[in-house]
């Protein structure tokens, strides 16, 4: 959305319909995905009896998700997030529906299952991002602080991650995995319908923006700008390069990406390998996995609700790293110490509560700082880089356990988590996290410079050289399956 569109949204009467529509589309598509996360592995295990093949299916889904998402930013910015959202959800619905249909007809070899799963993963990445990109525009219409809008988005994701597995587990137990995969297809179709019908006409339009993207520092010096194309809209690779250039020039953004890439990799290995192995070796079995997931999810929903209500009044940097301190290393350590299940559940609940504050803060900082016409490009690159280690997390964790055993890997993983978040907190770029609070969603930097009132920088900001740092990504371990 361009700066002029943001002004139009602010000038229009207050309406909650766009925010309700975006959150509803997120809710149904994410819930279907969580149901599939149980039904699909169970189907592969039941039909092949191979844990290796189950891992291959997960890898084939997540790898295209990350790779395709990285290159679809210019498409979202050009076509508009609304079009991308409903078209990708439609393709996902068709591909997901083909799995139970072809299986019922006896026409689903394993290679074709991989093709369909990879298709869903490839289109789900840009579909998820497109819905996230529409959150700040919906917040404009609803007249709510960005922390509240992103907090509600976080609540939606947490609820989907809590309700989806419960529904999926019950459905698979009663009717079999094909019922869960069918529900996933229906959920994608419903998500596309919500975006088409509920969102107001004109919302989620493509960005009409200058062909050159600049950070706020570059905007202060017109001479440093690259020449603008006069013969029409910028091409795909020029738009991609603009997003990459913007991302590369933002110290805070790069620091956050590196930190979250490491924690996402550790989270992926923890959830897919270390927790199941702990449950097996401790005798708790699948019930223990379910209890820890429920404790985490319920507490995370609570944290997200509180973040939606009050996060816009809290110091972001302090709350952000406090949340990471609660949700990171303690989970690894409590499993390594073979603590009683009550203690484990308490630690997971505290960690889930802390994690509920992370994505609302990241989202608010992002939408304040990234110009609207760059949201798709910067978001696609930032998310993909931050999620790059997720497909490898389980593989690396499994290999490490095979070499040294579960307890040493848990201790090392917890130590790495603590070191990563603690050392990152020492970086000076984090002072920028609160600097643009209250300036509202970013538009074109030049337009924002003309229209926004001056906001004094905190002491040391000018000397740090960080400028108006910008960020768009999410904490995977705290978001989809955490």
XYZ file of C-alpha atoms in Angstrom, residues 8-473:
466
model
C -7.153 7.482 2.374
C -7.577 4.781 5.037
C -7.037 7.307 7.827
C -9.485 9.771 6.224
C -12.208 7.120 5.808
C -14.672 6.305 8.614
C -13.385 3.899 11.240
C -14.148 0.305 10.294
C -13.225 -2.998 11.940
C -14.291 -5.018 8.908
C -10.856 -5.077 7.213
C -9.080 -6.195 10.389
C -11.710 -8.844 11.116
C -11.450 -10.054 7.530
C -7.666 -10.351 7.519
C -7.600 -12.087 10.901
C -10.401 -14.454 9.863
C -8.547 -15.418 6.680
C -5.425 -16.046 8.751
C -7.375 -18.104 11.279
C -8.979 -20.539 8.852
C -5.912 -21.092 6.667
C -3.546 -21.496 9.630
C -5.922 -23.865 11.431
C -6.110 -26.030 8.329
C -2.327 -26.044 8.105
C -2.022 -27.166 11.738
C -4.516 -29.979 11.142
C -2.470 -31.052 8.130
C 0.699 -30.995 10.239
C -0.741 -33.982 12.136
C -2.696 -35.697 9.368
C 0.019 -35.692 6.697
C 2.859 -37.272 8.755
C 0.400 -39.832 10.127
C -0.735 -40.683 6.601
C 2.853 -41.147 5.417
C 3.735 -43.296 8.420
C 0.608 -45.406 7.969
C 1.160 -45.972 4.251
C 4.971 -46.321 4.133
C 5.928 -47.275 7.684
C 9.063 -45.178 7.225
C 10.161 -42.356 9.514
C 12.677 -41.356 6.837
C 9.948 -40.869 4.246
C 7.982 -38.840 6.777
C 10.988 -36.563 7.222
C 11.391 -36.278 3.458
C 7.783 -35.100 3.102
C 8.319 -32.411 5.766
C 11.527 -31.274 4.055
C 9.838 -31.164 0.632
C 7.067 -28.939 2.010
C 9.190 -26.454 3.971
C 12.041 -25.981 1.491
C 9.828 -24.550 -1.299
C 8.001 -22.514 1.345
C 11.219 -20.702 2.241
C 12.727 -20.469 -1.245
C 9.632 -19.335 -3.143
C 8.696 -16.848 -0.451
C 12.067 -15.118 -0.881
C 11.349 -14.278 -4.516
C 7.664 -13.366 -4.390
C 8.010 -9.966 -2.701
C 7.987 -7.988 -5.982
C 4.933 -9.954 -7.107
C 3.033 -9.064 -3.924
C 4.018 -5.409 -4.215
C 3.076 -5.275 -7.911
C -0.168 -7.268 -7.944
C -1.258 -6.455 -4.411
C -1.465 -8.733 -1.351
C -5.209 -9.299 -1.782
C -4.845 -10.912 -5.211
C -1.848 -12.975 -4.106
C -3.650 -14.133 -0.955
C -6.818 -15.499 -2.564
C -5.098 -16.958 -5.625
C -2.458 -18.832 -3.611
C -5.071 -20.100 -1.152
C -7.114 -21.358 -4.111
C -4.134 -23.214 -5.556
C -3.368 -24.645 -2.102
C -6.969 -25.818 -1.761
C -6.870 -27.623 -5.113
C -3.485 -29.256 -4.451
C -4.480 -30.294 -0.922
C -7.822 -31.710 -2.130
C -6.075 -33.853 -4.751
C -4.280 -35.857 -2.039
C -7.372 -37.539 -0.507
C -9.107 -37.675 -3.898
C -6.259 -39.459 -5.697
C -5.595 -41.676 -2.691
C -9.227 -42.763 -2.671
C -8.951 -43.637 -6.383
C -5.697 -45.543 -5.837
C -3.781 -43.075 -8.034
C -1.372 -41.485 -5.538
C 2.197 -42.789 -5.842
C 4.732 -41.364 -3.414
C 6.397 -39.148 -6.022
C 3.066 -37.495 -6.823
C 2.403 -36.934 -3.113
C 5.735 -35.111 -2.936
C 4.787 -32.941 -5.920
C 1.467 -31.960 -4.347
C 3.038 -31.278 -0.950
C 5.766 -29.169 -2.568
C 3.099 -27.217 -4.465
C 1.221 -26.433 -1.266
C 4.458 -25.376 0.441
C 5.519 -23.187 -2.492
C 2.265 -21.209 -2.685
C 1.611 -21.119 1.056
C 4.692 -18.938 1.637
C 3.526 -15.961 -0.448
C -0.059 -16.536 0.731
C 0.925 -16.248 4.394
C 3.044 -13.173 3.694
C 0.282 -11.472 1.699
C -2.095 -11.667 4.671
C 0.571 -10.263 7.010
C 1.237 -7.373 4.613
C -2.432 -6.341 4.834
C -2.347 -6.038 8.644
C -1.091 -2.404 8.789
C -3.688 -1.274 6.246
C -6.390 -3.004 8.299
C -5.013 -1.257 11.402
C -5.345 2.082 9.583
C -9.026 1.422 8.905
C -9.670 0.238 12.481
C -7.721 3.141 14.061
C -5.803 0.845 16.392
C -2.112 0.958 17.379
C 0.139 -1.312 15.382
C 1.080 -3.264 18.501
C -2.607 -4.027 19.020
C -3.170 -5.106 15.421
C -0.050 -7.271 15.338
C -0.916 -8.563 18.801
C -4.326 -9.690 17.525
C -2.564 -11.282 14.568
C -0.353 -13.112 17.050
C -3.390 -14.235 19.055
C -4.906 -15.602 15.853
C -1.762 -17.563 15.070
C -1.510 -18.903 18.625
C -5.142 -19.987 18.669
C -4.678 -21.764 15.359
C -1.568 -23.481 16.728
C -3.485 -24.557 19.827
C -6.860 -25.509 18.334
C -5.579 -26.929 15.035
C -3.525 -29.793 16.516
C -6.360 -30.697 18.900
C -8.889 -30.806 16.064
C -6.434 -32.623 13.820
C -5.575 -35.239 16.411
C -9.216 -35.946 17.197
C -10.231 -36.015 13.551
C -7.404 -38.351 12.562
C -8.130 -40.649 15.499
C -11.855 -40.857 14.657
C -11.939 -40.746 10.855
C -8.359 -41.236 9.669
C -5.750 -38.928 8.113
C -7.699 -38.366 4.891
C -10.366 -36.500 6.878
C -7.712 -34.129 8.227
C -6.248 -33.518 4.774
C -9.738 -32.858 3.392
C -10.359 -30.315 6.162
C -7.084 -28.621 5.231
C -8.268 -28.195 1.642
C -11.613 -26.794 2.815
C -9.816 -24.341 5.119
C -7.676 -22.997 2.276
C -10.776 -22.536 0.120
C -12.574 -20.749 2.936
C -9.562 -18.468 3.455
C -9.661 -17.456 -0.218
C -13.400 -16.804 0.037
C -13.007 -14.613 3.132
C -10.413 -12.420 1.400
C -12.620 -12.069 -1.688
C -15.909 -11.392 0.096
C -15.191 -9.847 3.503
C -12.393 -7.396 2.723
C -13.624 -4.048 1.334
C -13.157 -3.331 -2.343
C -9.912 -1.500 -2.970
C -8.093 -2.952 0.040
C -4.804 -4.734 -0.606
C -4.059 -3.028 -3.896
C -0.681 -3.194 -5.564
C 1.860 -0.563 -4.611
C 2.360 2.375 -6.939
C 5.696 3.664 -5.808
C 8.925 5.204 -7.015
C 11.145 2.792 -8.886
C 13.905 3.359 -6.383
C 13.657 2.261 -2.746
C 15.745 4.111 -0.208
C 16.202 3.999 3.498
C 15.441 7.087 5.521
C 19.113 7.971 5.502
C 19.199 7.904 1.721
C 16.010 9.927 1.567
C 17.791 12.716 3.391
C 20.215 12.992 0.503
C 18.419 13.215 -2.845
C 21.712 13.197 -4.660
C 22.412 9.630 -3.508
C 19.204 8.295 -5.063
C 19.357 6.076 -8.119
C 17.644 7.444 -11.236
C 13.914 6.736 -11.471
C 12.632 4.972 -14.557
C 10.591 7.257 -16.750
C 9.388 4.579 -19.218
C 6.989 2.748 -16.930
C 6.890 0.512 -13.865
C 10.082 -1.074 -12.632
C 10.745 -4.645 -13.722
C 10.775 -7.684 -11.455
C 14.526 -7.826 -10.874
C 14.761 -4.083 -10.317
C 12.029 -4.337 -7.692
C 13.772 -7.326 -6.119
C 17.052 -5.424 -6.049
C 15.348 -2.466 -4.365
C 14.117 -4.711 -1.560
C 17.534 -6.334 -1.189
C 19.293 -2.949 -1.169
C 16.939 -1.639 1.469
C 17.447 -4.732 3.611
C 21.227 -4.639 3.275
C 21.369 -1.016 4.420
C 19.518 -1.514 7.703
C 21.757 -2.526 10.653
C 18.914 -3.288 13.068
C 17.124 -5.413 10.502
C 20.226 -7.459 9.727
C 20.964 -7.996 13.426
C 17.441 -9.239 14.078
C 17.512 -11.540 11.046
C 20.740 -13.218 12.136
C 19.507 -13.681 15.702
C 16.126 -15.083 14.701
C 17.623 -17.331 12.026
C 19.667 -19.053 14.744
C 16.782 -19.306 17.219
C 14.411 -20.586 14.506
C 16.865 -23.342 13.606
C 17.180 -24.319 17.270
C 13.394 -24.208 17.714
C 12.830 -26.427 14.679
C 15.212 -29.074 15.960
C 13.729 -28.826 19.447
C 10.119 -29.331 18.362
C 10.597 -31.930 15.640
C 13.281 -34.134 17.225
C 14.267 -33.286 20.799
C 10.790 -33.087 22.363
C 9.569 -36.364 20.779
C 12.766 -38.135 21.877
C 12.406 -36.754 25.405
C 8.798 -37.959 25.513
C 9.853 -41.414 24.339
C 12.792 -41.784 26.724
C 10.948 -40.335 29.733
C 7.979 -42.656 29.241
C 5.532 -39.800 28.776
C 4.794 -40.716 25.175
C 2.534 -38.706 22.864
C 0.483 -37.509 25.839
C 3.509 -35.620 27.180
C 4.029 -33.968 23.800
C 0.403 -32.899 23.768
C 0.537 -31.557 27.322
C 3.659 -29.482 26.697
C 2.202 -28.132 23.468
C -1.055 -27.231 25.163
C 0.689 -25.535 28.101
C 2.828 -23.527 25.702
C -0.032 -22.646 23.356
C -2.520 -21.536 25.999
C 0.077 -19.385 27.744
C 1.191 -17.942 24.391
C -2.386 -16.929 23.589
C -2.563 -15.200 26.973
C 0.707 -13.373 26.322
C -0.436 -12.295 22.870
C -3.721 -10.970 24.266
C -1.858 -8.913 26.862
C 0.546 -7.694 24.183
C -2.396 -6.631 22.022
C -3.801 -4.622 24.944
C -0.748 -2.963 26.488
C 2.369 -3.584 24.379
C 2.117 -0.148 22.757
C 2.793 1.359 26.209
C 5.757 -0.879 27.132
C 9.469 -0.419 26.360
C 9.958 -2.677 23.384
C 13.587 -3.650 23.805
C 13.212 -4.696 27.450
C 10.032 -6.681 26.823
C 11.456 -8.279 23.663
C 14.570 -9.704 25.304
C 12.708 -10.616 28.484
C 10.365 -12.655 26.313
C 13.282 -14.443 24.681
C 14.857 -15.086 28.092
C 11.669 -16.848 29.221
C 10.901 -18.799 26.055
C 14.382 -19.888 24.984
C 16.962 -21.768 27.045
C 14.728 -22.846 30.000
C 12.815 -25.313 27.772
C 16.010 -27.104 26.794
C 17.380 -27.183 30.323
C 14.235 -28.507 32.026
C 14.124 -31.467 29.630
C 17.843 -32.128 30.106
C 17.406 -32.208 33.895
C 14.694 -34.898 33.638
C 12.398 -32.792 35.809
C 8.919 -34.008 36.827
C 6.186 -33.389 34.295
C 4.608 -30.693 36.478
C 7.824 -28.680 36.445
C 8.193 -29.190 32.693
C 4.659 -27.917 32.087
C 5.276 -24.878 34.296
C 8.455 -23.981 32.397
C 6.701 -24.412 29.053
C 3.795 -22.252 30.232
C 6.123 -19.446 31.340
C 8.009 -19.709 28.051
C 4.815 -19.613 26.018
C 3.687 -16.506 27.881
C 6.975 -14.754 27.119
C 6.859 -15.782 23.466
C 3.451 -14.150 23.092
C 5.076 -10.707 23.180
C 7.703 -11.329 20.495
C 5.895 -11.238 17.164
C 3.583 -8.317 18.094
C 6.654 -6.195 18.848
C 8.481 -7.312 15.708
C 5.413 -6.673 13.589
C 4.841 -3.195 15.005
C 8.480 -2.194 14.473
C 8.307 -3.540 10.947
C 5.156 -1.798 9.858
C 6.311 1.516 11.342
C 9.607 1.415 9.516
C 9.240 -0.369 6.180
C 7.752 1.848 3.449
C 4.427 0.416 2.352
C 5.507 -0.071 -1.254
C 8.403 -2.266 -0.025
C 6.515 -4.415 2.487
C 6.215 -7.414 0.176
C 9.826 -7.385 -0.952
C 11.435 -6.713 2.412
C 9.056 -9.101 4.155
C 9.720 -11.907 1.696
C 13.490 -11.581 1.983
C 13.499 -11.064 5.750
C 11.185 -13.984 6.484
C 13.016 -16.317 4.130
C 16.409 -15.516 5.599
C 15.084 -15.852 9.148
C 13.410 -19.166 8.309
C 16.263 -20.540 6.196
C 17.442 -22.939 8.888
C 14.031 -24.417 9.690
C 14.125 -27.205 7.068
C 17.557 -28.213 8.412
C 16.731 -27.957 12.121
C 15.353 -31.461 12.465
C 18.086 -32.998 10.332
C 20.864 -31.370 12.363
C 19.231 -32.196 15.692
C 18.786 -35.828 14.687
C 22.412 -36.144 13.573
C 23.648 -34.481 16.784
C 21.609 -36.848 18.977
C 22.935 -39.841 17.033
C 26.487 -38.678 17.727
C 26.287 -37.618 21.376
C 22.888 -38.472 22.848
C 19.845 -36.428 23.869
C 21.028 -34.802 27.117
C 24.232 -33.224 25.716
C 22.312 -31.885 22.705
C 19.671 -30.334 24.965
C 22.348 -28.668 27.098
C 24.255 -27.359 24.086
C 21.059 -26.198 22.412
C 19.977 -24.282 25.512
C 23.419 -22.717 25.824
C 23.392 -21.636 22.177
C 19.926 -20.160 22.574
C 20.932 -18.136 25.619
C 24.208 -16.981 24.050
C 22.519 -15.970 20.794
C 19.835 -13.803 22.394
C 22.092 -12.372 25.117
C 24.935 -11.410 22.790
C 22.505 -9.904 20.294
C 21.046 -7.736 23.057
C 24.437 -6.046 23.455
C 24.377 -4.682 19.921
C 23.847 -0.884 19.720
C 21.297 -1.226 16.900
C 18.604 -2.254 19.383
C 18.360 1.352 20.601
C 16.440 2.020 17.388
C 13.602 -0.313 18.385
C 11.601 2.397 20.173
C 12.776 5.415 18.177
C 9.906 5.660 15.674
C 7.134 4.640 18.078
C 4.008 6.666 17.434
C 4.843 7.765 13.893
C 2.446 5.242 12.440
C 2.841 3.033 9.373
C 5.639 3.961 7.027
C 4.947 5.149 3.536
C 7.408 6.265 0.894
C 10.321 7.707 2.916
C 10.220 10.990 1.003
C 6.480 11.361 1.573
C 6.835 10.503 5.257
C 9.607 13.051 5.592
C 7.304 15.775 4.243
C 4.188 14.840 6.216
C 5.356 13.432 9.553
C 6.168 15.759 12.447
C 9.770 15.605 13.623
C 10.432 13.091 16.375
C 13.501 13.594 18.539
C 16.008 10.758 18.525
C 17.152 9.156 21.746
C 20.613 10.023 23.006
C 23.287 8.382 20.902
C 21.038 7.588 17.931
C 22.759 10.044 15.628
C 26.179 8.764 16.599
C 25.188 5.142 16.030
C 24.613 5.732 12.356
C 21.686 3.313 12.417
C 19.202 5.700 10.870
C 15.591 4.593 10.483
C 16.148 0.851 10.687
C 13.355 -1.352 9.409
C 12.282 -4.930 9.857
C 9.755 -7.470 8.617
C 9.969 -11.045 9.854
